[in-house]
Short mmCIF file of C-alpha atoms in Angstrom, two decimals:
data_model
loop_
_atom_site.label_atom_id
_atom_site.label_comp_id
_atom_site.label_asym_id
_atom_site.label_seq_id
_atom_site.Cartn_x
_atom_site.Cartn_y
_atom_site.Cartn_z
CA MET A 37 -19.19 -1.30 13.02
CA GLY A 38 -20.77 -0.04 9.80
CA PHE A 39 -23.72 2.32 9.22
CA GLU A 40 -27.22 0.89 9.14
CA VAL A 41 -28.42 0.48 5.55
CA ASN A 42 -31.90 1.88 6.27
CA ARG A 43 -30.38 5.26 7.14
CA PHE A 44 -29.38 5.87 3.52
CA GLN A 45 -31.57 7.29 0.79
CA GLY A 46 -31.95 5.03 -2.25
CA GLU A 47 -30.33 1.68 -2.86
CA VAL A 48 -26.82 0.91 -1.67
CA ASP A 49 -24.51 -1.19 -3.85
CA GLU A 50 -23.59 -4.49 -2.24
CA GLU A 51 -19.92 -3.73 -2.85
CA LEU A 52 -20.26 -0.96 -0.26
CA VAL A 53 -21.62 -3.32 2.42
CA CYS A 54 -19.37 -4.98 5.00
CA PRO A 55 -19.61 -8.83 4.85
CA ILE A 56 -19.16 -9.04 8.64
CA CYS A 57 -21.71 -6.57 10.08
CA SER A 58 -23.92 -6.20 6.94
CA GLY A 59 -23.75 -2.42 7.31
CA VAL A 60 -22.37 0.23 4.99
CA LEU A 61 -18.57 0.38 5.22
CA GLU A 62 -17.18 2.65 7.92
CA ASP A 63 -13.46 3.57 7.72
CA PRO A 64 -12.91 0.57 5.42
CA LEU A 65 -9.84 -1.64 4.92
CA GLN A 66 -9.26 -4.35 2.35
CA ALA A 67 -7.37 -7.65 2.18
CA PRO A 68 -4.14 -7.57 0.12
CA ILE A 69 -4.85 -10.51 -2.25
CA CYS A 70 -8.60 -11.02 -2.56
CA GLU A 71 -9.29 -7.25 -2.08
CA HIS A 72 -12.43 -7.82 -0.02
CA ALA A 73 -13.38 -4.68 1.91
CA PHE A 74 -14.50 -4.57 5.54
CA CYS A 75 -15.10 -2.01 8.26
CA ARG A 76 -11.88 -1.32 10.15
CA GLU A 77 -13.32 -2.28 13.54
CA CYS A 78 -15.02 -5.40 12.17
CA ILE A 79 -11.99 -6.87 10.38
CA GLN A 80 -9.57 -6.15 13.21
CA GLU A 81 -11.83 -7.87 15.72
CA TRP A 82 -12.25 -10.81 13.32
CA ILE A 83 -8.50 -11.23 12.76
CA SER A 84 -7.84 -11.11 16.51
CA ARG A 85 -9.91 -14.32 16.77
CA GLN A 86 -8.91 -16.07 13.52
CA PRO A 87 -6.38 -14.68 10.99
CA THR A 88 -8.33 -15.50 7.83
CA CYS A 89 -10.48 -13.58 5.36
CA PRO A 90 -14.18 -13.89 6.33
CA VAL A 91 -15.17 -14.37 2.65
CA ASP A 92 -12.68 -16.84 1.10
CA ARG A 93 -10.77 -18.00 4.24
CA GLN A 94 -7.36 -16.95 2.94
CA ASN A 95 -4.70 -16.34 5.58
CA ILE A 96 -4.38 -12.68 6.50
CA THR A 97 -2.84 -10.62 9.29
CA SER A 98 -3.63 -7.19 10.63
CA ALA A 99 -0.37 -5.78 9.27
CA GLN A 100 -1.34 -6.81 5.72
CA LEU A 101 -4.54 -4.76 5.66
CA ARG A 102 -4.48 -1.57 3.57
CA PRO A 103 -6.87 1.29 2.73
CA VAL A 104 -9.46 0.73 0.02
CA PRO A 105 -8.99 2.38 -3.41
CA ARG A 106 -10.00 6.01 -3.93
CA ILE A 107 -12.89 5.11 -6.22
CA LEU A 108 -14.52 3.12 -3.40
CA ARG A 109 -14.04 5.98 -0.97
CA ASN A 110 -15.60 8.39 -3.48
CA LEU A 111 -18.65 6.13 -3.88
CA LEU A 112 -19.10 6.03 -0.11
CA SER A 113 -18.78 9.78 0.27
CA ARG A 114 -21.58 10.40 -2.27
CA LEU A 115 -24.15 8.43 -0.30
CA TYR A 116 -26.82 10.46 1.55
CA ILE A 117 -27.44 9.51 5.16
CA THR A 118 -29.71 10.75 7.94
CA CYS A 119 -28.34 12.26 11.13
CA ASP A 120 -27.44 10.07 14.11
CA ASN A 121 -29.77 12.25 16.18
CA ALA A 122 -32.85 11.54 14.08
CA SER A 123 -34.50 9.92 17.10
CA TYR A 124 -33.99 13.20 19.02
CA GLY A 125 -35.73 15.28 16.36
CA CYS A 126 -33.04 16.05 13.76
CA THR A 127 -34.36 15.79 10.17
CA SER A 128 -31.14 16.70 8.36
CA VAL A 129 -29.85 14.59 5.49
CA MET A 130 -26.29 15.03 4.30
CA LYS A 131 -23.52 13.28 2.40
CA LEU A 132 -21.63 10.64 4.32
CA ASP A 133 -18.36 12.62 4.28
CA SER A 134 -20.17 15.57 5.95
CA LEU A 135 -21.70 13.53 8.77
CA SER A 136 -18.92 14.05 11.32
CA SER A 137 -18.87 17.84 10.93
CA HIS A 138 -22.68 17.97 11.18
CA LEU A 139 -22.72 15.97 14.43
CA GLU A 140 -20.38 18.49 16.09
CA GLU A 141 -22.87 21.31 15.43
CA CYS A 142 -26.17 19.43 15.54
CA GLU A 143 -28.55 21.09 18.01
CA HIS A 144 -30.24 17.75 18.69
CA ASN A 145 -27.02 16.02 19.71
CA PRO A 146 -27.54 14.96 23.36
CA LYS A 147 -23.78 14.94 23.99
CA ARG A 148 -23.15 18.39 22.55
CA PRO A 149 -21.28 20.46 25.17
CA VAL A 150 -23.25 23.44 26.47
CA THR A 151 -22.54 26.10 29.09
CA CYS A 152 -24.58 26.13 32.27
CA GLU A 153 -26.57 29.36 32.55
CA GLN A 154 -27.62 28.85 36.18
CA GLY A 155 -24.55 30.51 37.61
CA CYS A 156 -21.61 28.09 37.69
CA GLY A 157 -20.61 28.47 34.02
CA LEU A 158 -19.41 24.88 33.69
CA VAL A 159 -19.48 23.14 30.30
CA ILE A 160 -21.47 19.89 30.43
CA PRO A 161 -23.19 17.55 27.94
CA LYS A 162 -26.64 18.66 26.90
CA ASP A 163 -28.39 15.50 28.13
CA GLU A 164 -26.97 16.08 31.66
CA LEU A 165 -28.22 19.66 31.89
CA LYS A 166 -31.56 18.70 33.53
CA GLU A 167 -29.90 16.84 36.41
CA HIS A 168 -27.10 19.39 36.77
CA ASN A 169 -26.62 20.89 40.24
CA CYS A 170 -24.30 23.90 40.34
CA VAL A 171 -23.50 23.61 44.07
CA ARG A 172 -22.74 19.90 43.84
CA GLU A 173 -20.55 20.31 40.77
CA LEU A 174 -18.63 23.24 42.25
CA ARG A 175 -18.03 21.32 45.47
CA ALA A 176 -16.74 18.38 43.46
CA LEU A 177 -14.49 20.72 41.50
CA ILE A 178 -13.13 22.30 44.69
CA HIS A 179 -12.55 18.87 46.22
CA SER A 180 -10.63 17.72 43.16
CA GLN A 181 -8.47 20.85 43.25
CA GLN A 182 -7.79 20.37 46.96
CA GLN A 183 -6.82 16.76 46.30
CA LYS A 184 -4.41 17.89 43.59
CA MET A 185 -2.93 20.46 45.98
CA THR A 186 -2.53 17.82 48.68
CA ASP A 187 -0.77 15.50 46.25
CA PHE A 188 1.51 18.32 45.18
CA GLN A 189 2.40 19.17 48.78
CA GLN A 190 3.17 15.52 49.50
CA GLU A 191 5.40 15.37 46.46
CA MET A 192 7.22 18.53 47.56
CA ALA A 193 7.67 17.11 51.07
CA GLU A 194 9.18 13.92 49.64
CA GLN A 195 11.56 15.94 47.50
CA ARG A 196 12.63 18.05 50.48
CA PHE A 197 13.20 14.87 52.49
CA GLN A 198 15.41 13.46 49.74
CA ILE A 199 17.37 16.72 49.52
CA ASN A 200 17.92 16.75 53.29
CA GLU A 201 19.09 13.12 53.19
CA GLN A 202 21.58 13.96 50.45
CA LYS A 203 22.86 16.94 52.45
CA ARG A 204 23.24 14.74 55.53
CA GLU A 205 25.18 12.12 53.57
CA LEU A 206 27.41 14.81 52.11
CA GLN A 207 28.11 16.24 55.56
CA LEU A 208 28.96 12.77 56.87
CA LEU A 209 31.37 12.30 53.99
CA LYS A 210 33.03 15.64 54.73
CA ASP A 211 33.36 14.77 58.43
CA PHE A 212 34.85 11.39 57.54
CA MET A 213 37.38 12.96 55.17
CA ARG A 214 38.29 15.56 57.81
CA ALA A 215 38.85 12.85 60.41
CA MET A 216 40.95 10.77 58.04
CA ARG A 217 43.00 13.83 57.09
CA ILE A 218 43.82 14.50 60.73
CA SER A 219 44.65 10.90 61.62
CA ASN A 220 46.48 9.83 58.45
CA PRO A 221 49.02 12.07 56.64
CA ALA A 222 48.53 10.15 53.38
CA MET A 223 44.79 10.69 53.54
CA ARG A 224 45.43 14.36 54.29
CA ALA A 225 47.16 14.80 50.95
CA ILE A 226 44.36 12.95 49.15
CA ALA A 227 41.69 15.04 50.89
CA ASP A 228 43.54 18.27 50.06
CA GLN A 229 43.79 17.23 46.43
CA MET A 230 40.07 16.39 46.36
CA GLU A 231 39.24 19.80 47.80
CA ARG A 232 41.47 21.52 45.23
CA ASP A 233 39.84 19.56 42.43
CA GLU A 234 36.40 20.49 43.73
CA VAL A 235 37.34 24.18 43.88
CA LEU A 236 38.80 23.97 40.37
CA ARG A 237 35.66 22.34 39.00
CA TRP A 238 33.55 25.00 40.68
CA SER A 239 35.69 27.85 39.32
CA ASN A 240 35.63 26.40 35.80
CA SER A 241 31.86 26.22 35.94
CA LEU A 242 31.60 29.99 36.48
CA THR A 243 30.72 32.05 33.42
CA ARG A 244 32.83 35.03 32.49
CA ALA A 245 31.28 38.38 33.28
CA ARG A 246 30.36 40.82 30.55
CA VAL A 247 31.29 44.48 31.11
CA THR A 248 28.23 46.61 30.42
CA ARG A 249 29.47 49.86 32.00
CA TRP A 250 32.78 51.38 33.13
CA GLY A 251 33.52 51.94 36.76
CA GLY A 252 33.21 49.78 39.82
CA MET A 253 34.83 46.43 40.45
CA ILE A 254 35.13 44.00 37.52
CA SER A 255 35.27 40.27 38.27
CA THR A 256 36.23 37.52 35.82
CA PRO A 257 36.46 39.85 32.77
CA ASP A 258 36.23 38.46 29.29
CA ASP A 259 39.22 37.74 27.03
CA VAL A 260 39.08 41.07 25.19
CA LEU A 261 39.14 43.05 28.43
CA GLN A 262 42.02 40.94 29.76
CA GLN A 263 44.09 41.60 26.64
CA LYS A 264 43.36 45.32 26.89
CA THR A 265 44.35 45.33 30.58
CA VAL A 266 47.67 43.61 29.81
CA HIS A 267 48.33 46.11 27.02
CA ASN A 268 47.64 49.06 29.32
CA ARG A 269 49.91 47.61 31.98
CA CYS A 270 52.72 47.24 29.41
CA LEU A 271 52.31 50.85 28.31
CA LEU A 272 52.35 52.06 31.91
CA THR A 273 55.50 50.04 32.66
CA SER A 274 57.18 51.41 29.55
CA LYS A 275 56.41 54.99 30.53
CA MET A 276 57.73 54.42 34.04
CA LEU A 277 61.00 52.94 32.70
CA LYS A 278 61.43 55.84 30.31
CA THR A 279 60.92 58.36 33.09
CA MET A 280 63.41 56.56 35.34
CA MET A 281 66.02 56.51 32.58
CA GLN A 282 65.59 60.22 31.97
CA ASN A 283 65.91 60.96 35.67
CA SER A 284 68.99 58.76 35.86
CA VAL A 285 70.71 60.51 32.93
CA THR A 286 69.93 63.97 34.37
CA THR A 287 71.25 63.03 37.79
CA ASN A 288 74.50 61.66 36.35
CA TRP A 289 75.00 64.77 34.28
CA PHE A 290 74.65 67.03 37.28
CA GLN A 291 77.01 64.81 39.29
CA TYR A 292 79.59 64.87 36.45
CA GLY A 293 79.42 68.67 36.20
CA ALA A 294 79.99 69.16 39.91
CA HIS A 295 83.02 66.81 39.88
CA GLU A 296 84.61 68.65 36.96
CA LYS A 297 84.26 72.03 38.73
CA HIS A 298 85.99 70.56 41.78
CA LEU A 299 89.01 69.42 39.70
CA TRP A 300 89.42 72.84 38.07
CA SER A 301 89.48 74.47 41.48
CA LEU A 302 92.37 72.21 42.56
CA PHE A 303 94.57 73.11 39.61
CA ARG A 304 94.13 76.86 39.96
#
């Protein structure tokens, strides 16, 4: 719905008046062909009943409506209008484009949110401050919080029930597979394979551990640590083989020397 014409100072051009509500255009839209302008709420309600232009009866749909030109919006924004709270004592006059920001701060606005200073500290509309009862409002707030807590507990209980049902079904499936494995050799192989696949899936889902300090037990090391471990093992094996070869050569040498001394003693 548009703004009442008597709220504006001076004359208002008829091009700025909505043909449907006879008020000054509010959030206007225009028809695509005839370019007649209407309030957004007025024209949408009109089209919902009959899809024609209210002025020349041309066919029109809601999707065909578009914003009015900038020059029309500028003319509307330059109009001076009185405050919506004039009946409550506000005497301010401002441009139409400043009306919304003024209403948020207007001291005479009966719906302006204010803080209760009687002790509860709740934020309520100004026109409800006289009938406000701190005890009643706090009780209502506590009741609403308790209701939310009760709903949350019920939801948690339902989820626990579903989890327990799933665990029970899983246990029944395991018992069934165990019974089939005992009674049927073919099913035993299938069950064993399923268990191996389950263990493999579980092991593959584990993340590799990151070594942050030396010492202690290391589980599932990363690739770099594995390569380093293999390299160290190769070096250790190489050193052991080298030592064994040296010991072997030394032992043979001593054995050969003792045998030669024995032969010389025979020929003397």
